[in-house]
C-alpha atoms as an extended CHARMM CRD file, in Angstrom:
* protein
*
       181  EXT
         1         1  MET       CA            -42.4890000000      -44.2550000000       44.5120000000  PROA      1               0.0000000000
         2         2  LEU       CA            -43.8280000000      -43.6320000000       40.9940000000  PROA      2               0.0000000000
         3         3  ARG       CA            -42.8120000000      -39.9700000000       41.2360000000  PROA      3               0.0000000000
         4         4  ILE       CA            -39.2670000000      -40.8880000000       42.2650000000  PROA      4               0.0000000000
         5         5  LEU       CA            -39.0170000000      -43.3520000000       39.3600000000  PROA      5               0.0000000000
         6         6  ALA       CA            -40.3780000000      -40.7740000000       36.9160000000  PROA      6               0.0000000000
         7         7  ALA       CA            -37.9180000000      -38.1530000000       38.1940000000  PROA      7               0.0000000000
         8         8  ALA       CA            -35.0270000000      -40.6040000000       37.9270000000  PROA      8               0.0000000000
         9         9  LEU       CA            -36.0200000000      -41.5410000000       34.3600000000  PROA      9               0.0000000000
        10        10  ALA       CA            -36.4070000000      -37.8880000000       33.4070000000  PROA      10              0.0000000000
        11        11  LEU       CA            -32.9400000000      -37.0960000000       34.7330000000  PROA      11              0.0000000000
        12        12  GLY       CA            -31.4380000000      -40.1210000000       33.0200000000  PROA      12              0.0000000000
        13        13  LEU       CA            -33.1050000000      -39.3850000000       29.6880000000  PROA      13              0.0000000000
        14        14  THR       CA            -32.3210000000      -35.6920000000       29.6480000000  PROA      14              0.0000000000
        15        15  PRO       CA            -29.5370000000      -35.1740000000       27.1270000000  PROA      15              0.0000000000
        16        16  ALA       CA            -26.3760000000      -33.5340000000       28.3610000000  PROA      16              0.0000000000
        17        17  ILE       CA            -26.2350000000      -29.8910000000       27.5030000000  PROA      17              0.0000000000
        18        18  ALA       CA            -23.8750000000      -29.5190000000       24.5660000000  PROA      18              0.0000000000
        19        19  GLN       CA            -21.0030000000      -27.1740000000       25.1820000000  PROA      19              0.0000000000
        20        20  ALA       CA            -19.4380000000      -25.2830000000       22.3330000000  PROA      20              0.0000000000
        21        21  GLN       CA            -15.7400000000      -25.9360000000       21.7960000000  PROA      21              0.0000000000
        22        22  ASP       CA            -13.3140000000      -23.0770000000       22.3860000000  PROA      22              0.0000000000
        23        23  TRP       CA            -10.1300000000      -22.9770000000       20.3160000000  PROA      23              0.0000000000
        24        24  THR       CA             -6.6920000000      -21.5530000000       21.1040000000  PROA      24              0.0000000000
        25        25  VAL       CA             -5.2940000000      -19.9620000000       17.9680000000  PROA      25              0.0000000000
        26        26  ASP       CA             -1.6820000000      -20.7180000000       17.0520000000  PROA      26              0.0000000000
        27        27  THR       CA             -0.6630000000      -17.2820000000       15.7530000000  PROA      27              0.0000000000
        28        28  GLU       CA              2.7870000000      -18.5620000000       14.7330000000  PROA      28              0.0000000000
        29        29  ALA       CA              1.2620000000      -21.1210000000       12.3320000000  PROA      29              0.0000000000
        30        30  SER       CA             -1.5480000000      -18.7920000000       11.1720000000  PROA      30              0.0000000000
        31        31  THR       CA             -1.6280000000      -15.8310000000        8.8100000000  PROA      31              0.0000000000
        32        32  VAL       CA             -3.9710000000      -12.9350000000        8.1300000000  PROA      32              0.0000000000
        33        33  GLY       CA             -3.1440000000      -11.5500000000        4.7240000000  PROA      33              0.0000000000
        34        34  PHE       CA             -4.5000000000       -9.8040000000        1.6700000000  PROA      34              0.0000000000
        35        35  GLU       CA             -4.1710000000       -9.7460000000       -2.1160000000  PROA      35              0.0000000000
        36        36  THR       CA             -4.9510000000       -7.0300000000       -4.6440000000  PROA      36              0.0000000000
        37        37  THR       CA             -3.3710000000       -5.3170000000       -7.6360000000  PROA      37              0.0000000000
        38        38  ALA       CA             -1.5130000000       -2.0130000000       -7.7420000000  PROA      38              0.0000000000
        39        39  PHE       CA              0.6650000000       -0.3390000000      -10.3370000000  PROA      39              0.0000000000
        40        40  GLY       CA             -0.4450000000       -2.9820000000      -12.8570000000  PROA      40              0.0000000000
        41        41  GLY       CA              0.7540000000       -6.0000000000      -10.8900000000  PROA      41              0.0000000000
        42        42  PRO       CA             -0.2880000000       -8.3610000000       -8.1160000000  PROA      42              0.0000000000
        43        43  VAL       CA              0.3040000000       -7.3190000000       -4.5230000000  PROA      43              0.0000000000
        44        44  SER       CA              0.1110000000       -9.4400000000       -1.4040000000  PROA      44              0.0000000000
        45        45  GLY       CA              0.8060000000       -8.7160000000        2.2130000000  PROA      45              0.0000000000
        46        46  GLN       CA              0.1130000000       -9.6910000000        5.7880000000  PROA      46              0.0000000000
        47        47  PHE       CA             -0.7910000000       -8.2190000000        9.1280000000  PROA      47              0.0000000000
        48        48  ALA       CA              1.7260000000       -9.0530000000       11.8430000000  PROA      48              0.0000000000
        49        49  ALA       CA             -0.5360000000       -8.4310000000       14.8550000000  PROA      49              0.0000000000
        50        50  TRP       CA             -4.0300000000       -9.8050000000       15.3000000000  PROA      50              0.0000000000
        51        51  THR       CA             -6.1150000000      -11.8540000000       17.7190000000  PROA      51              0.0000000000
        52        52  ALA       CA             -9.0680000000      -14.1970000000       17.3630000000  PROA      52              0.0000000000
        53        53  ALA       CA            -11.4580000000      -15.8540000000       19.7790000000  PROA      53              0.0000000000
        54        54  ILE       CA            -13.1640000000      -18.8720000000       18.2280000000  PROA      54              0.0000000000
        55        55  THR       CA            -15.9080000000      -21.0620000000       19.6500000000  PROA      55              0.0000000000
        56        56  LEU       CA            -17.0590000000      -23.7650000000       17.2740000000  PROA      56              0.0000000000
        57        57  ASP       CA            -18.3020000000      -27.3360000000       17.4540000000  PROA      57              0.0000000000
        58        58  PRO       CA            -19.0500000000      -28.6460000000       13.9380000000  PROA      58              0.0000000000
        59        59  ALA       CA            -21.5940000000      -31.0690000000       15.4220000000  PROA      59              0.0000000000
        60        60  ASP       CA            -23.5450000000      -28.2360000000       17.0550000000  PROA      60              0.0000000000
        61        61  LEU       CA            -23.1490000000      -24.7380000000       15.6430000000  PROA      61              0.0000000000
        62        62  THR       CA            -25.7280000000      -23.1020000000       17.9250000000  PROA      62              0.0000000000
        63        63  GLY       CA            -23.0760000000      -21.6300000000       20.2300000000  PROA      63              0.0000000000
        64        64  ALA       CA            -20.5000000000      -20.9070000000       17.5320000000  PROA      64              0.0000000000
        65        65  SER       CA            -18.8210000000      -17.5110000000       17.3240000000  PROA      65              0.0000000000
        66        66  ILE       CA            -15.7860000000      -15.8150000000       15.8670000000  PROA      66              0.0000000000
        67        67  SER       CA            -14.4000000000      -12.5300000000       17.1180000000  PROA      67              0.0000000000
        68        68  ALA       CA            -11.2320000000      -11.1920000000       15.5210000000  PROA      68              0.0000000000
        69        69  SER       CA             -9.2800000000       -7.9630000000       15.5860000000  PROA      69              0.0000000000
        70        70  VAL       CA             -6.4150000000       -6.9010000000       13.3390000000  PROA      70              0.0000000000
        71        71  VAL       CA             -3.9500000000       -4.1560000000       14.2450000000  PROA      71              0.0000000000
        72        72  THR       CA             -4.1480000000       -2.1310000000       11.0270000000  PROA      72              0.0000000000
        73        73  GLY       CA             -0.7480000000       -0.4770000000       11.4570000000  PROA      73              0.0000000000
        74        74  THR       CA              0.9850000000       -3.8650000000       11.1470000000  PROA      74              0.0000000000
        75        75  GLY       CA             -0.0420000000       -4.3820000000        7.5120000000  PROA      75              0.0000000000
        76        76  SER       CA              2.8950000000       -4.8020000000        5.1640000000  PROA      76              0.0000000000
        77        77  THR       CA              3.5870000000       -5.7880000000        1.5750000000  PROA      77              0.0000000000
        78        78  GLY       CA              7.3150000000       -5.2220000000        1.9020000000  PROA      78              0.0000000000
        79        79  SER       CA              7.1540000000       -2.2850000000       -0.5130000000  PROA      79              0.0000000000
        80        80  GLY       CA              7.1990000000        1.2560000000        0.8600000000  PROA      80              0.0000000000
        81        81  GLU       CA              5.6510000000        2.4760000000       -2.3830000000  PROA      81              0.0000000000
        82        82  ILE       CA              2.5290000000        0.4670000000       -1.5100000000  PROA      82              0.0000000000
        83        83  ASP       CA              2.7090000000        0.3830000000        2.2970000000  PROA      83              0.0000000000
        84        84  ASP       CA              2.9650000000        4.1500000000        2.7680000000  PROA      84              0.0000000000
        85        85  PRO       CA             -0.3830000000        4.9450000000        1.0850000000  PROA      85              0.0000000000
        86        86  MET       CA             -2.0120000000        1.8040000000        2.5230000000  PROA      86              0.0000000000
        87        87  LEU       CA             -1.1260000000        2.9650000000        6.0440000000  PROA      87              0.0000000000
        88        88  GLY       CA             -1.6560000000        6.6640000000        5.3210000000  PROA      88              0.0000000000
        89        89  ALA       CA             -4.6250000000        8.9100000000        6.0350000000  PROA      89              0.0000000000
        90        90  ASP       CA             -6.4810000000        7.7830000000        2.8880000000  PROA      90              0.0000000000
        91        91  GLY       CA             -5.6540000000        4.1230000000        3.5200000000  PROA      91              0.0000000000
        92        92  LEU       CA             -6.2080000000        2.1680000000        6.6940000000  PROA      92              0.0000000000
        93        93  ALA       CA             -5.2630000000        5.2350000000        8.7810000000  PROA      93              0.0000000000
        94        94  PRO       CA             -4.0490000000        3.2910000000       11.8300000000  PROA      94              0.0000000000
        95        95  ALA       CA             -3.4980000000        6.4230000000       13.9260000000  PROA      95              0.0000000000
        96        96  ALA       CA             -7.2420000000        7.1340000000       13.8090000000  PROA      96              0.0000000000
        97        97  HSD       CA             -8.4650000000        3.5550000000       13.2650000000  PROA      97              0.0000000000
        98        98  PRO       CA             -6.0500000000        1.1600000000       14.9670000000  PROA      98              0.0000000000
        99        99  LEU       CA             -8.2190000000       -1.9640000000       14.6530000000  PROA      99              0.0000000000
       100       100  ALA       CA            -10.2120000000       -3.7650000000       11.9910000000  PROA      100             0.0000000000
       101       101  LEU       CA            -12.8300000000       -6.0640000000       13.5170000000  PROA      101             0.0000000000
       102       102  PHE       CA            -14.8280000000       -9.1210000000       12.4790000000  PROA      102             0.0000000000
       103       103  GLU       CA            -17.6920000000      -10.4450000000       14.6070000000  PROA      103             0.0000000000
       104       104  SER       CA            -19.9100000000      -13.4370000000       13.8820000000  PROA      104             0.0000000000
       105       105  SER       CA            -22.2690000000      -15.5120000000       15.9860000000  PROA      105             0.0000000000
       106       106  ASP       CA            -23.9580000000      -17.1220000000       12.9750000000  PROA      106             0.0000000000
       107       107  ILE       CA            -21.8980000000      -19.9920000000       11.5450000000  PROA      107             0.0000000000
       108       108  ARG       CA            -23.5770000000      -22.2140000000        8.9580000000  PROA      108             0.0000000000
       109       109  PRO       CA            -22.5200000000      -25.4120000000        7.2080000000  PROA      109             0.0000000000
       110       110  THR       CA            -22.2600000000      -25.4590000000        3.3980000000  PROA      110             0.0000000000
       111       111  ASP       CA            -21.5330000000      -28.1500000000        0.8270000000  PROA      111             0.0000000000
       112       112  THR       CA            -17.8450000000      -27.1900000000        0.8290000000  PROA      112             0.0000000000
       113       113  GLY       CA            -17.2860000000      -26.0520000000        4.4140000000  PROA      113             0.0000000000
       114       114  TYR       CA            -18.8300000000      -23.2700000000        6.4510000000  PROA      114             0.0000000000
       115       115  GLU       CA            -19.9450000000      -19.6460000000        6.2920000000  PROA      115             0.0000000000
       116       116  ALA       CA            -19.5180000000      -17.1160000000        9.0650000000  PROA      116             0.0000000000
       117       117  HSD       CA            -22.2350000000      -14.4820000000        8.6760000000  PROA      117             0.0000000000
       118       118  GLY       CA            -21.0160000000      -11.3950000000       10.4610000000  PROA      118             0.0000000000
       119       119  VAL       CA            -19.9220000000       -7.7890000000       10.3990000000  PROA      119             0.0000000000
       120       120  LEU       CA            -16.5530000000       -6.5090000000        9.1960000000  PROA      120             0.0000000000
       121       121  THR       CA            -15.5130000000       -3.0860000000       10.4700000000  PROA      121             0.0000000000
       122       122  ILE       CA            -12.6450000000       -1.1400000000        8.9050000000  PROA      122             0.0000000000
       123       123  ARG       CA            -12.1110000000        2.6030000000        9.5340000000  PROA      123             0.0000000000
       124       124  GLU       CA            -15.2870000000        2.6200000000       11.6480000000  PROA      124             0.0000000000
       125       125  ALA       CA            -17.3180000000        1.5540000000        8.5690000000  PROA      125             0.0000000000
       126       126  SER       CA            -19.2450000000       -1.6460000000        9.2640000000  PROA      126             0.0000000000
       127       127  GLN       CA            -20.5720000000       -3.9250000000        6.5350000000  PROA      127             0.0000000000
       128       128  PRO       CA            -22.3300000000       -7.2950000000        6.7320000000  PROA      128             0.0000000000
       129       129  VAL       CA            -20.1930000000      -10.0170000000        5.1410000000  PROA      129             0.0000000000
       130       130  ILE       CA            -20.3050000000      -13.7560000000        4.6190000000  PROA      130             0.0000000000
       131       131  LEU       CA            -16.9190000000      -15.3400000000        5.2150000000  PROA      131             0.0000000000
       132       132  PRO       CA            -16.7120000000      -18.7770000000        3.5580000000  PROA      132             0.0000000000
       133       133  PHE       CA            -14.1410000000      -21.1310000000        5.0590000000  PROA      133             0.0000000000
       134       134  THR       CA            -12.9800000000      -24.7060000000        4.9930000000  PROA      134             0.0000000000
       135       135  LEU       CA            -12.2830000000      -26.5410000000        8.2150000000  PROA      135             0.0000000000
       136       136  ALA       CA            -10.3760000000      -29.7310000000        8.9580000000  PROA      136             0.0000000000
       137       137  ILE       CA            -10.0720000000      -31.0420000000       12.5120000000  PROA      137             0.0000000000
       138       138  THR       CA             -7.7260000000      -33.8830000000       13.3840000000  PROA      138             0.0000000000
       139       139  ASP       CA             -6.8890000000      -34.9570000000       16.9390000000  PROA      139             0.0000000000
       140       140  GLY       CA             -7.9480000000      -31.6290000000       18.4550000000  PROA      140             0.0000000000
       141       141  HSD       CA             -6.0480000000      -29.5320000000       15.8900000000  PROA      141             0.0000000000
       142       142  ALA       CA             -8.0620000000      -27.3810000000       13.4840000000  PROA      142             0.0000000000
       143       143  ILE       CA             -6.9870000000      -25.8270000000       10.2020000000  PROA      143             0.0000000000
       144       144  ALA       CA             -9.2610000000      -23.2740000000        8.5520000000  PROA      144             0.0000000000
       145       145  ASP       CA             -8.7190000000      -21.4220000000        5.2980000000  PROA      145             0.0000000000
       146       146  ALA       CA            -10.8030000000      -18.5240000000        4.0110000000  PROA      146             0.0000000000
       147       147  ARG       CA            -10.8740000000      -15.9470000000        1.2360000000  PROA      147             0.0000000000
       148       148  LEU       CA            -13.1820000000      -12.9280000000        1.2200000000  PROA      148             0.0000000000
       149       149  THR       CA            -13.1740000000      -10.2240000000       -1.4340000000  PROA      149             0.0000000000
       150       150  ILE       CA            -14.2830000000       -6.7770000000       -0.2760000000  PROA      150             0.0000000000
       151       151  ALA       CA            -14.6460000000       -3.4070000000       -1.9890000000  PROA      151             0.0000000000
       152       152  ARG       CA            -12.2360000000       -0.8160000000       -0.5610000000  PROA      152             0.0000000000
       153       153  SER       CA            -14.7870000000        1.9330000000       -1.0900000000  PROA      153             0.0000000000
       154       154  ASP       CA            -17.2750000000        0.2060000000        1.2540000000  PROA      154             0.0000000000
       155       155  TYR       CA            -14.8280000000        0.9890000000        4.0670000000  PROA      155             0.0000000000
       156       156  GLY       CA            -13.6190000000        4.4170000000        2.9540000000  PROA      156             0.0000000000
       157       157  VAL       CA            -10.1760000000        3.1390000000        1.9520000000  PROA      157             0.0000000000
       158       158  GLY       CA             -8.5120000000        4.8880000000       -0.9750000000  PROA      158             0.0000000000
       159       159  ALA       CA             -8.2270000000        8.2190000000       -2.6920000000  PROA      159             0.0000000000
       160       160  PRO       CA             -8.5870000000        9.5690000000       -6.2330000000  PROA      160             0.0000000000
       161       161  GLY       CA             -4.8050000000        9.2100000000       -6.6920000000  PROA      161             0.0000000000
       162       162  TRP       CA             -5.1190000000        5.4540000000       -6.1870000000  PROA      162             0.0000000000
       163       163  GLY       CA             -6.2850000000        5.0340000000       -9.8050000000  PROA      163             0.0000000000
       164       164  SER       CA             -4.0660000000        2.0350000000      -10.5910000000  PROA      164             0.0000000000
       165       165  THR       CA             -4.9900000000        0.2220000000       -7.3760000000  PROA      165             0.0000000000
       166       166  ALA       CA             -7.7530000000       -2.3620000000       -7.6870000000  PROA      166             0.0000000000
       167       167  ALA       CA            -11.1440000000       -1.4840000000       -6.2670000000  PROA      167             0.0000000000
       168       168  ASN       CA            -11.2600000000       -4.8430000000       -4.4770000000  PROA      168             0.0000000000
       169       169  VAL       CA             -9.0430000000       -6.5090000000       -1.9140000000  PROA      169             0.0000000000
       170       170  THR       CA             -9.1530000000      -10.2030000000       -1.0750000000  PROA      170             0.0000000000
       171       171  LEU       CA             -8.5900000000      -11.1050000000        2.5630000000  PROA      171             0.0000000000
       172       172  VAL       CA             -6.6980000000      -14.4010000000        2.8180000000  PROA      172             0.0000000000
       173       173  LEU       CA             -6.8410000000      -16.2550000000        6.1360000000  PROA      173             0.0000000000
       174       174  HSD       CA             -5.0370000000      -19.3960000000        7.2590000000  PROA      174             0.0000000000
       175       175  ILE       CA             -5.8770000000      -20.2130000000       10.8560000000  PROA      175             0.0000000000
       176       176  GLU       CA             -4.5390000000      -23.0890000000       12.9230000000  PROA      176             0.0000000000
       177       177  ALA       CA             -5.8920000000      -23.7170000000       16.4030000000  PROA      177             0.0000000000
       178       178  ASP       CA             -5.9580000000      -26.3310000000       19.1260000000  PROA      178             0.0000000000
       179       179  ALA       CA             -8.9710000000      -27.3720000000       21.1420000000  PROA      179             0.0000000000
       180       180  ALA       CA             -8.9420000000      -25.5550000000       24.4760000000  PROA      180             0.0000000000
       181       181  GLU       CA             -9.3650000000      -27.6710000000       27.5690000000  PROA      181             0.0000000000
């Protein structure tokens, strides 16, 4: 009888296993963009095609992960003078490198939001990065915003003729998602 009582208490006192929350990204409300300078002025653009798989529970980050891919050939600033070299052989080279990837399974809280510690791969060059982001969740709807500045040369993007183009590019992310059921 004592064993049955002990087993019942153990089962009753065992905490439920926390399950990480999956999110369904609203690609219509979200943007994956970039900012830099070229020809002496500011330049901004977006990528039209991308996907992201996000698992994140702010109360328990142990199972959190972000996996995203961007179709490099869909990048556009609206200016052929900038887009042609950006999508050319010395730029993102989408014919040879159709996807840019970000992978993280290490999400940490900060004083102002979160950091996703992961690996960014562009043109088959992989670099560790820390992606800081803010996150607001209301009634199962999440809004995250992030900015990450990277050096083009770390990913083999650019050529000597790109002299007036900034050495750095800032990735600008606005992601809206709904809690998956």
